Short mmCIF file of C-alpha atoms and ligand atoms in Angstrom, two decimals:
data_model
loop_
_atom_site.label_atom_id
_atom_site.label_comp_id
_atom_site.label_asym_id
_atom_site.label_seq_id
_atom_site.Cartn_x
_atom_site.Cartn_y
_atom_site.Cartn_z
CA UNK A 1 10.95 -134.30 65.96
CA UNK A 2 8.14 -136.21 63.74
CA UNK A 3 6.69 -134.72 61.02
CA UNK A 4 3.34 -134.39 62.26
CA UNK A 5 4.84 -132.84 65.47
CA UNK A 6 6.61 -130.39 63.25
CA UNK A 7 3.06 -129.86 61.38
CA UNK A 8 1.62 -129.32 64.65
CA UNK A 9 4.05 -126.77 65.57
CA UNK A 10 3.64 -124.81 62.32
CA UNK A 11 -0.29 -124.95 62.89
CA UNK A 12 -0.11 -123.15 66.39
CA UNK A 13 2.31 -120.64 64.33
CA UNK A 14 -0.36 -120.53 61.44
CA UNK A 15 -3.22 -119.44 63.98
CA UNK A 16 -1.36 -116.13 64.67
CA UNK A 17 -3.31 -113.38 62.99
CA UNK A 18 -1.19 -110.74 61.95
CA UNK A 19 -4.44 -107.90 62.09
CA UNK A 20 -4.94 -108.86 65.78
CA UNK A 21 -1.05 -109.07 66.63
CA UNK A 22 -0.66 -105.51 65.44
CA UNK A 23 -3.70 -104.41 67.07
CA UNK A 24 -2.25 -105.64 69.94
CA UNK A 25 0.62 -103.75 69.66
CA UNK A 26 -0.79 -100.52 68.97
CA UNK A 27 -3.34 -100.75 72.01
CA UNK A 28 -0.05 -101.16 74.22
CA UNK A 29 2.16 -98.56 72.98
CA UNK A 30 -0.92 -96.25 73.43
CA UNK A 31 -0.62 -96.73 77.04
CA UNK A 32 2.13 -94.70 78.42
CA UNK A 33 4.39 -97.09 80.80
CA UNK A 34 7.27 -95.47 81.57
CA UNK A 35 9.65 -97.46 84.21
CA UNK A 36 8.02 -97.01 87.72
CA UNK A 37 4.73 -96.06 86.04
CA UNK A 38 3.58 -99.23 84.42
CA UNK A 39 0.24 -100.00 86.24
CA UNK A 40 -2.00 -99.32 83.39
CA UNK A 41 -0.08 -101.43 80.72
CA UNK A 42 -0.04 -104.33 83.44
CA UNK A 43 -3.61 -103.79 83.78
CA UNK A 44 -4.28 -104.22 79.97
CA UNK A 45 -2.05 -107.09 79.75
CA UNK A 46 -3.97 -108.98 82.44
CA UNK A 47 -7.38 -108.23 80.82
CA UNK A 48 -6.37 -109.36 77.59
CA UNK A 49 -5.44 -112.73 78.80
CA UNK A 50 -8.20 -112.55 81.18
CA UNK A 51 -10.93 -112.31 78.52
CA UNK A 52 -9.22 -115.13 76.40
CA UNK A 53 -9.17 -117.83 79.60
CA UNK A 54 -5.99 -117.88 80.03
CA UNK A 55 -5.97 -117.25 83.75
CA UNK A 56 -3.35 -114.57 84.46
CA UNK A 57 -1.93 -113.74 87.77
CA UNK A 58 -0.26 -110.29 89.23
CA UNK A 59 2.89 -111.21 90.85
CA UNK A 60 3.99 -107.96 92.87
CA UNK A 61 7.39 -106.58 92.80
CA UNK A 62 8.43 -104.01 95.98
CA UNK A 63 11.60 -102.29 96.55
CA UNK A 64 11.25 -100.22 99.51
CA UNK A 65 14.89 -99.21 100.45
CA UNK A 66 16.07 -97.48 97.38
CA UNK A 67 13.45 -96.80 94.58
CA UNK A 68 10.70 -97.31 96.98
CA UNK A 69 9.13 -99.11 94.33
CA UNK A 70 5.69 -101.21 94.10
CA UNK A 71 4.31 -102.52 90.90
CA UNK A 72 3.30 -105.98 89.27
CA UNK A 73 4.21 -108.42 86.58
CA UNK A 74 1.82 -110.07 84.88
CA UNK A 75 2.57 -113.87 84.42
CA UNK A 76 0.15 -116.48 83.05
CA UNK A 77 1.00 -120.68 82.26
CA UNK A 78 0.20 -123.41 80.50
CA UNK A 79 0.36 -126.63 82.05
CA UNK A 80 1.90 -129.28 80.46
CA UNK A 81 1.15 -132.87 81.00
CA UNK A 82 4.60 -134.55 81.71
CA UNK A 83 6.35 -132.90 84.99
CA UNK A 84 9.70 -133.98 83.50
CA UNK A 85 9.28 -132.29 79.88
CA UNK A 86 10.99 -128.69 79.59
CA UNK A 87 9.33 -125.69 80.79
CA UNK A 88 9.92 -122.53 78.73
CA UNK A 89 9.66 -119.07 79.69
CA UNK A 90 8.29 -116.46 77.74
CA UNK A 91 9.91 -113.07 78.92
CA UNK A 92 9.45 -109.31 78.00
CA UNK A 93 9.01 -105.71 79.52
CA UNK A 94 5.88 -103.94 79.61
CA UNK A 95 7.82 -100.69 80.54
CA UNK A 96 9.86 -97.99 78.56
CA UNK A 97 12.24 -95.33 78.93
CA UNK A 98 10.73 -91.95 80.24
CA UNK A 99 8.91 -90.48 77.06
CA UNK A 100 11.36 -88.39 75.20
CA UNK A 101 11.12 -84.62 74.78
CA UNK A 102 11.81 -84.56 71.09
CA UNK A 103 9.23 -86.42 69.74
CA UNK A 104 7.04 -84.06 66.96
CA UNK A 105 4.06 -86.16 67.59
CA UNK A 106 2.53 -88.14 70.38
CA UNK A 107 5.01 -90.14 71.78
CA UNK A 108 2.17 -92.78 72.40
CA UNK A 109 0.32 -92.27 69.01
CA UNK A 110 0.81 -96.23 67.97
CA UNK A 111 0.56 -94.37 64.33
CA UNK A 112 1.16 -96.66 61.46
CA UNK A 113 2.41 -95.94 58.40
CA UNK A 114 5.01 -98.34 55.46
CA UNK A 115 4.82 -100.57 57.75
CA UNK A 116 6.04 -98.86 60.67
CA UNK A 117 4.34 -98.90 64.14
CA UNK A 118 5.44 -95.48 66.24
CA UNK A 119 5.52 -94.88 69.38
CA UNK A 120 7.93 -95.11 72.90
CA UNK A 121 8.54 -98.53 73.22
CA UNK A 122 7.28 -99.64 69.69
CA UNK A 123 10.42 -101.72 69.38
CA UNK A 124 11.82 -101.79 72.95
CA UNK A 125 9.75 -103.86 73.76
CA UNK A 126 5.84 -103.89 73.16
CA UNK A 127 6.44 -105.60 69.75
CA UNK A 128 8.07 -108.32 71.32
CA UNK A 129 5.81 -108.43 74.48
CA UNK A 130 2.86 -108.69 71.70
CA UNK A 131 4.70 -111.28 69.92
CA UNK A 132 4.92 -113.19 73.36
CA UNK A 133 1.28 -112.93 74.14
CA UNK A 134 0.05 -113.68 70.34
CA UNK A 135 2.13 -117.04 70.61
CA UNK A 136 1.14 -117.83 74.16
CA UNK A 137 -2.42 -117.02 73.04
CA UNK A 138 -1.97 -119.75 70.03
CA UNK A 139 -0.66 -122.27 71.64
CA UNK A 140 -3.04 -122.30 74.88
CA UNK A 141 -5.98 -121.56 72.36
CA UNK A 142 -5.00 -124.89 69.81
CA UNK A 143 -5.65 -128.57 70.38
CA UNK A 144 -2.15 -129.09 71.33
CA UNK A 145 -1.82 -130.91 74.58
CA UNK A 146 1.64 -129.58 75.57
CA UNK A 147 3.82 -132.04 77.32
CA UNK A 148 5.97 -129.00 78.74
CA UNK A 149 5.16 -126.17 80.80
CA UNK A 150 4.79 -122.18 78.98
CA UNK A 151 5.38 -119.24 81.46
CA UNK A 152 4.65 -115.88 80.32
CA UNK A 153 5.84 -113.36 82.39
CA UNK A 154 5.43 -109.89 81.06
CA UNK A 155 7.55 -107.79 83.56
CA UNK A 156 7.89 -104.29 84.84
CA UNK A 157 11.29 -102.05 85.44
CA UNK A 158 13.44 -103.41 83.00
CA UNK A 159 14.43 -99.85 81.98
CA UNK A 160 14.75 -98.85 85.40
CA UNK A 161 17.85 -98.83 87.07
CA UNK A 162 17.93 -102.51 88.55
CA UNK A 163 15.71 -104.76 86.44
CA UNK A 164 13.17 -105.34 89.29
CA UNK A 165 10.57 -107.30 88.01
CA UNK A 166 12.55 -110.08 86.20
CA UNK A 167 14.69 -110.05 89.30
CA UNK A 168 11.94 -110.32 91.63
CA UNK A 169 10.94 -113.70 89.35
CA UNK A 170 13.72 -115.30 90.35
CA UNK A 171 13.55 -114.11 93.93
CA UNK A 172 10.31 -115.70 94.34
CA UNK A 173 11.48 -118.99 92.79
CA UNK A 174 9.05 -118.56 90.09
CA UNK A 175 11.92 -119.67 87.48
CA UNK A 176 12.80 -122.73 89.62
CA UNK A 177 11.49 -125.31 87.27
CA UNK A 178 12.00 -123.04 83.91
CA UNK A 179 14.70 -124.92 81.77
CA UNK A 180 14.99 -122.54 78.97
CA UNK A 181 14.32 -118.83 78.19
CA UNK A 182 13.03 -116.53 75.67
CA UNK A 183 13.26 -112.70 75.66
CA UNK A 184 12.02 -110.77 72.74
CA UNK A 185 14.10 -108.06 72.74
CA UNK A 186 14.79 -105.81 69.67
CA UNK A 187 17.30 -108.38 68.34
CA UNK A 188 19.74 -107.15 65.17
CA UNK A 189 19.83 -103.49 66.67
CA UNK A 190 21.36 -103.94 69.74
CA UNK A 191 23.86 -106.85 68.38
CA UNK A 192 27.37 -106.64 68.75
CA UNK A 193 27.75 -107.35 64.50
CA UNK A 194 25.94 -106.24 61.37
CA UNK A 195 22.98 -108.64 61.39
CA UNK A 196 19.55 -108.81 60.09
CA UNK A 197 16.06 -110.21 61.44
CA UNK A 198 15.52 -113.39 61.35
CA UNK A 199 18.05 -113.26 64.19
CA UNK A 200 18.83 -115.59 67.21
CA UNK A 201 20.88 -113.68 70.08
CA UNK A 202 22.70 -116.14 71.69
CA UNK A 203 24.60 -114.33 74.80
CA UNK A 204 25.70 -110.93 75.99
CA UNK A 205 28.18 -109.13 77.86
CA UNK A 206 27.64 -108.10 81.48
CA UNK A 207 28.20 -104.84 83.15
CA UNK A 208 29.31 -103.29 86.67
CA UNK A 209 29.24 -99.44 87.43
CA UNK A 210 32.17 -98.12 88.98
CA UNK A 211 31.27 -95.82 91.69
CA UNK A 212 34.65 -94.08 93.01
CA UNK A 213 35.12 -91.67 96.00
CA UNK A 214 38.02 -89.05 95.85
CA UNK A 215 38.84 -87.87 99.17
CA UNK A 216 41.29 -84.85 99.10
CA UNK A 217 41.78 -81.84 101.77
CA UNK A 218 40.50 -78.44 101.69
CA UNK A 219 42.39 -75.24 101.89
CA UNK A 220 42.21 -71.90 100.74
CA UNK A 221 41.88 -71.89 97.21
CA UNK A 222 44.54 -69.19 96.89
CA UNK A 223 47.32 -71.35 98.54
CA UNK A 224 46.65 -74.58 96.66
CA UNK A 225 49.48 -76.09 97.87
CA UNK A 226 48.15 -76.46 101.68
CA UNK A 227 45.30 -78.75 100.32
CA UNK A 228 44.64 -82.02 98.44
CA UNK A 229 42.73 -81.32 95.04
CA UNK A 230 39.84 -83.66 95.04
CA UNK A 231 38.54 -82.75 91.41
CA UNK A 232 41.98 -82.91 89.84
CA UNK A 233 42.53 -86.44 91.36
CA UNK A 234 39.08 -87.34 89.96
CA UNK A 235 40.32 -86.17 86.64
CA UNK A 236 43.02 -88.73 86.87
CA UNK A 237 41.07 -91.70 88.12
CA UNK A 238 38.58 -91.17 85.24
CA UNK A 239 41.70 -91.32 83.02
CA UNK A 240 42.82 -94.09 84.82
CA UNK A 241 39.39 -96.25 84.66
CA UNK A 242 39.46 -94.95 80.66
CA UNK A 243 42.77 -97.25 80.02
CA UNK A 244 42.08 -100.22 81.95
CA UNK A 245 43.05 -103.61 80.01
CA UNK A 246 40.07 -105.52 79.07
CA UNK A 247 39.52 -108.83 78.02
CA UNK A 248 38.09 -110.43 74.89
CA UNK A 249 35.78 -113.30 74.12
CA UNK A 250 35.58 -115.28 70.62
CA UNK A 251 31.90 -114.62 70.59
CA UNK A 252 30.98 -111.55 72.74
CA UNK A 253 33.92 -109.46 72.02
CA UNK A 254 36.09 -107.12 73.69
CA UNK A 255 35.09 -105.85 77.53
CA UNK A 256 34.97 -102.12 77.45
CA UNK A 257 35.23 -99.23 79.81
CA UNK A 258 33.23 -95.81 79.88
CA UNK A 259 33.84 -92.82 82.45
CA UNK A 260 30.43 -91.51 82.61
CA UNK A 261 30.35 -88.99 85.26
CA UNK A 262 32.55 -86.79 87.41
CA UNK A 263 31.43 -84.30 89.78
CA UNK A 264 32.48 -82.60 92.92
CA UNK A 265 34.15 -79.33 94.18
CA UNK A 266 32.13 -75.62 93.96
CA UNK A 267 32.62 -72.03 93.01
CA UNK A 268 33.89 -71.37 96.86
CA UNK A 269 37.40 -70.37 96.84
CA UNK A 270 38.32 -73.92 98.49
CA UNK A 271 40.31 -76.66 97.32
CA UNK A 272 37.95 -79.51 96.48
CA UNK A 273 37.98 -82.04 99.08
CA UNK A 274 35.81 -84.40 97.68
CA UNK A 275 34.58 -85.98 94.21
CA UNK A 276 33.08 -88.65 92.53
CA UNK A 277 33.61 -90.76 89.62
CA UNK A 278 31.33 -93.04 87.79
CA UNK A 279 32.29 -95.44 84.71
CA UNK A 280 30.64 -98.14 83.11
CA UNK A 281 32.40 -101.36 82.47
CA UNK A 282 31.12 -103.79 80.31
CA UNK A 283 32.83 -107.68 80.85
CA UNK A 284 32.65 -110.68 78.67
CA UNK A 285 33.23 -114.20 80.52
CA UNK A 286 35.95 -114.50 83.07
CA UNK A 287 36.11 -110.62 84.36
CA UNK A 288 34.05 -111.08 87.44
CA UNK A 289 33.13 -108.60 90.11
CA UNK A 290 36.68 -109.21 92.00
CA UNK A 291 39.00 -108.77 88.27
CA UNK A 292 37.33 -105.67 87.55
CA UNK A 293 37.82 -104.30 90.97
CA UNK A 294 41.37 -105.55 91.22
CA UNK A 295 42.18 -104.07 87.95
CA UNK A 296 40.41 -100.36 88.97
CA UNK A 297 42.55 -101.13 92.50
CA UNK A 298 45.90 -101.42 90.50
CA UNK A 299 45.64 -98.94 87.98
CA UNK A 300 44.36 -95.92 90.59
CA UNK A 301 47.46 -97.14 93.22
CA UNK A 302 49.83 -96.85 90.36
CA UNK A 303 48.58 -92.99 90.38
CA UNK A 304 49.94 -92.37 93.57
CA UNK A 305 47.53 -89.92 94.50
CA UNK A 306 47.58 -88.20 97.57
CA UNK A 307 43.96 -88.25 97.83
CA UNK A 308 42.04 -90.99 99.33
CA UNK A 309 40.46 -93.05 96.69
CA UNK A 310 37.58 -95.53 97.50
CA UNK A 311 36.53 -97.99 94.39
CA UNK A 312 32.84 -99.32 94.93
CA UNK A 313 30.00 -100.38 92.56
CA UNK A 314 26.98 -98.38 92.28
CA UNK A 315 24.30 -98.90 95.54
CA UNK A 316 22.04 -101.70 94.86
CA UNK A 317 19.14 -103.03 96.58
CA UNK A 318 20.88 -106.38 97.05
CA UNK A 319 24.45 -107.59 96.21
CA UNK A 320 22.78 -110.21 94.18
CA UNK A 321 21.64 -108.24 91.52
CA UNK A 322 24.23 -107.65 88.72
CA UNK A 323 24.46 -108.41 85.04
CA UNK A 324 26.69 -110.80 84.43
CA UNK A 325 27.68 -112.17 80.87
CA UNK A 326 26.46 -115.32 79.46
CA UNK A 327 26.59 -117.51 76.26
CA UNK A 328 23.91 -119.79 75.29
CA UNK A 329 25.49 -123.21 73.79
CA UNK A 330 24.73 -123.27 69.82
CA UNK A 331 24.02 -127.09 70.04
CA UNK A 332 21.36 -126.61 72.89
CA UNK A 333 17.79 -127.84 71.52
CA UNK A 334 16.45 -124.41 72.31
CA UNK A 335 18.81 -123.11 69.53
CA UNK A 336 17.94 -125.94 67.19
CA UNK A 337 13.92 -125.53 67.87
CA UNK A 338 14.53 -122.08 67.00
CA UNK A 339 16.49 -122.64 63.99
CA UNK A 340 13.96 -124.83 63.14
CA UNK A 341 11.16 -122.31 63.85
CA UNK A 342 12.60 -119.45 61.86
CA UNK A 343 13.39 -121.88 58.78
CA UNK A 344 9.84 -123.11 58.70
CA UNK A 345 7.92 -119.65 59.26
CA UNK A 346 10.59 -117.11 57.59
CA UNK A 347 11.97 -119.70 54.86
CA UNK A 348 15.52 -118.23 55.37
CA UNK A 349 18.31 -119.60 58.28
CA UNK A 350 18.26 -117.26 61.47
CA UNK A 351 21.61 -115.10 61.40
CA UNK A 352 23.34 -116.06 64.85
CA UNK A 353 24.67 -112.69 67.07
CA UNK A 354 25.18 -111.58 70.73
CA UNK A 355 23.80 -108.59 72.22
CA UNK A 356 25.99 -105.42 72.79
CA UNK A 357 24.61 -104.44 76.11
CA UNK A 358 22.62 -105.74 79.06
CA UNK A 359 19.04 -106.02 80.16
CA UNK A 360 16.86 -108.87 82.28
CA UNK A 361 18.20 -111.51 79.92
CA UNK A 362 21.73 -111.62 81.60
CA UNK A 363 19.60 -112.51 84.46
CA UNK A 364 18.23 -115.38 82.90
CA UNK A 365 21.37 -116.50 81.23
CA UNK A 366 24.11 -115.66 84.02
CA UNK A 367 25.60 -118.94 85.39
CA UNK A 368 25.55 -116.89 88.59
CA UNK A 369 21.73 -116.33 88.51
CA UNK A 370 19.14 -118.40 87.30
CA UNK A 371 21.76 -119.84 84.99
CA UNK A 372 19.09 -120.90 81.97
CA UNK A 373 20.00 -121.41 78.20
CA UNK A 374 18.48 -117.98 76.73
CA UNK A 375 17.76 -116.64 73.47
CA UNK A 376 16.65 -113.35 72.44
CA UNK A 377 14.51 -113.28 69.15
CA UNK A 378 12.66 -109.89 68.21
CA UNK A 379 11.52 -107.45 65.89
CA UNK A 380 13.95 -104.60 64.79
CA UNK A 381 13.16 -101.11 64.18
CA UNK A 382 14.71 -97.68 64.99
CA UNK A 383 15.17 -94.73 67.54
CA UNK A 384 15.32 -97.22 70.37
CA UNK A 385 15.36 -94.74 73.44
CA UNK A 386 14.79 -91.92 71.68
CA UNK A 387 12.13 -89.87 69.33
CA UNK A 388 10.72 -91.20 66.64
CA UNK A 389 10.74 -94.98 67.71
CA UNK A 390 9.19 -97.23 65.64
CA UNK A 391 8.94 -101.30 65.11
CA UNK A 392 8.24 -103.17 61.78
CA UNK A 393 5.04 -104.50 62.26
CA UNK A 394 5.81 -107.50 59.48
CA UNK A 395 8.62 -108.27 62.18
CA UNK A 396 6.46 -108.39 64.84
CA UNK A 397 4.49 -111.04 63.03
CA UNK A 398 7.20 -113.00 62.11
CA UNK A 399 8.73 -113.13 65.59
CA UNK A 400 5.65 -114.04 67.32
CA UNK A 401 5.06 -117.09 64.57
CA UNK A 402 8.95 -118.14 65.52
CA UNK A 403 8.03 -118.02 69.21
CA UNK A 404 4.80 -119.73 68.77
CA UNK A 405 6.64 -122.42 66.62
CA UNK A 406 9.92 -122.55 68.49
CA UNK A 407 8.17 -122.71 72.04
CA UNK A 408 5.54 -125.83 70.66
CA UNK A 409 8.49 -127.40 69.43
CA UNK A 410 10.32 -127.71 72.50
CA UNK A 411 7.01 -128.39 74.64
CA UNK A 412 5.53 -130.85 72.39
ZN1 LIG B 501 14.27 -103.57 76.37
#
């Protein structure tokens, strides 16, 4: 990249006003938007973009079968001049977890104190959404004529059970022309290793959720030998799952298993005839659905239970909805552009880390789904998904500038 192109990218980042960006964040935090109830926040994002002449559109998300959800992503595009130049996706989710009851203040106060902005979703991830909106607007309003496109997507239902908003972007072909994805989820706080911002997160483990049905045989509870106790066998299944072998990956670490739920039986004096076990299984590359199923089948067969055991994965609106693991190549130009941008904005080299759990970024990075080089860079805070959640306001502005500069470097 030439010196003048670097200067152009820096100028776009410098145009981001910190006060405006924090005001934008505060307004978004003050609009409650737990998953499946994002309408007001989507409308706010739409209007913010519309007032700036940035031509937003609603993109409808419908899932009639399981969740009966209807909602709207908000998208906007900066058109580049060269169809062969890369298209950059900027993605963030506008929903939060359900408002946690333990807050000692209004969970949507947006109160700012000591450089921390408080509220449900402040860190996860309205801070990051404010960052990409500010970066998008700065590039659109600059004199720069980008060669490549920039696609802004403020999506719904990331915190809900299926990541329906980003899933729908892929299904409707909106990412077909996209070359790289940038997601501004909180970074270091959810990474595998102890790093601090500025940090670039270059991969994530994947996840499956076992849903195991155990069927025994009912009998009078005073004569348990005449039945097969599904609750007891479910306990054995949970233990066997807990001890499953897991693979290891040099960058993503180890896979993991965590039994989450056992249910079944009743207070009636009957041998319980059915029970259910659910277990989380985080995976690394090489551990796919078939491997993970086979591992559980083998471990459970070894138990030689009298109950019938049926191993499944949680119900899903579509078999394509799953969280595969991914790793983004460190040498990809996306990473180089954001390393340069971080050095320019923050004056230091970014840390590089990998995410511990899953999110919409898996849909983008997973070779079986959008298969995009995917990078997470986001502001940190504390108490994500709980009471007292906050984000560091200076990191929100820093991320906005890194995204603005990194994206400009890629599309210019
Ligand atoms: Zn999130």
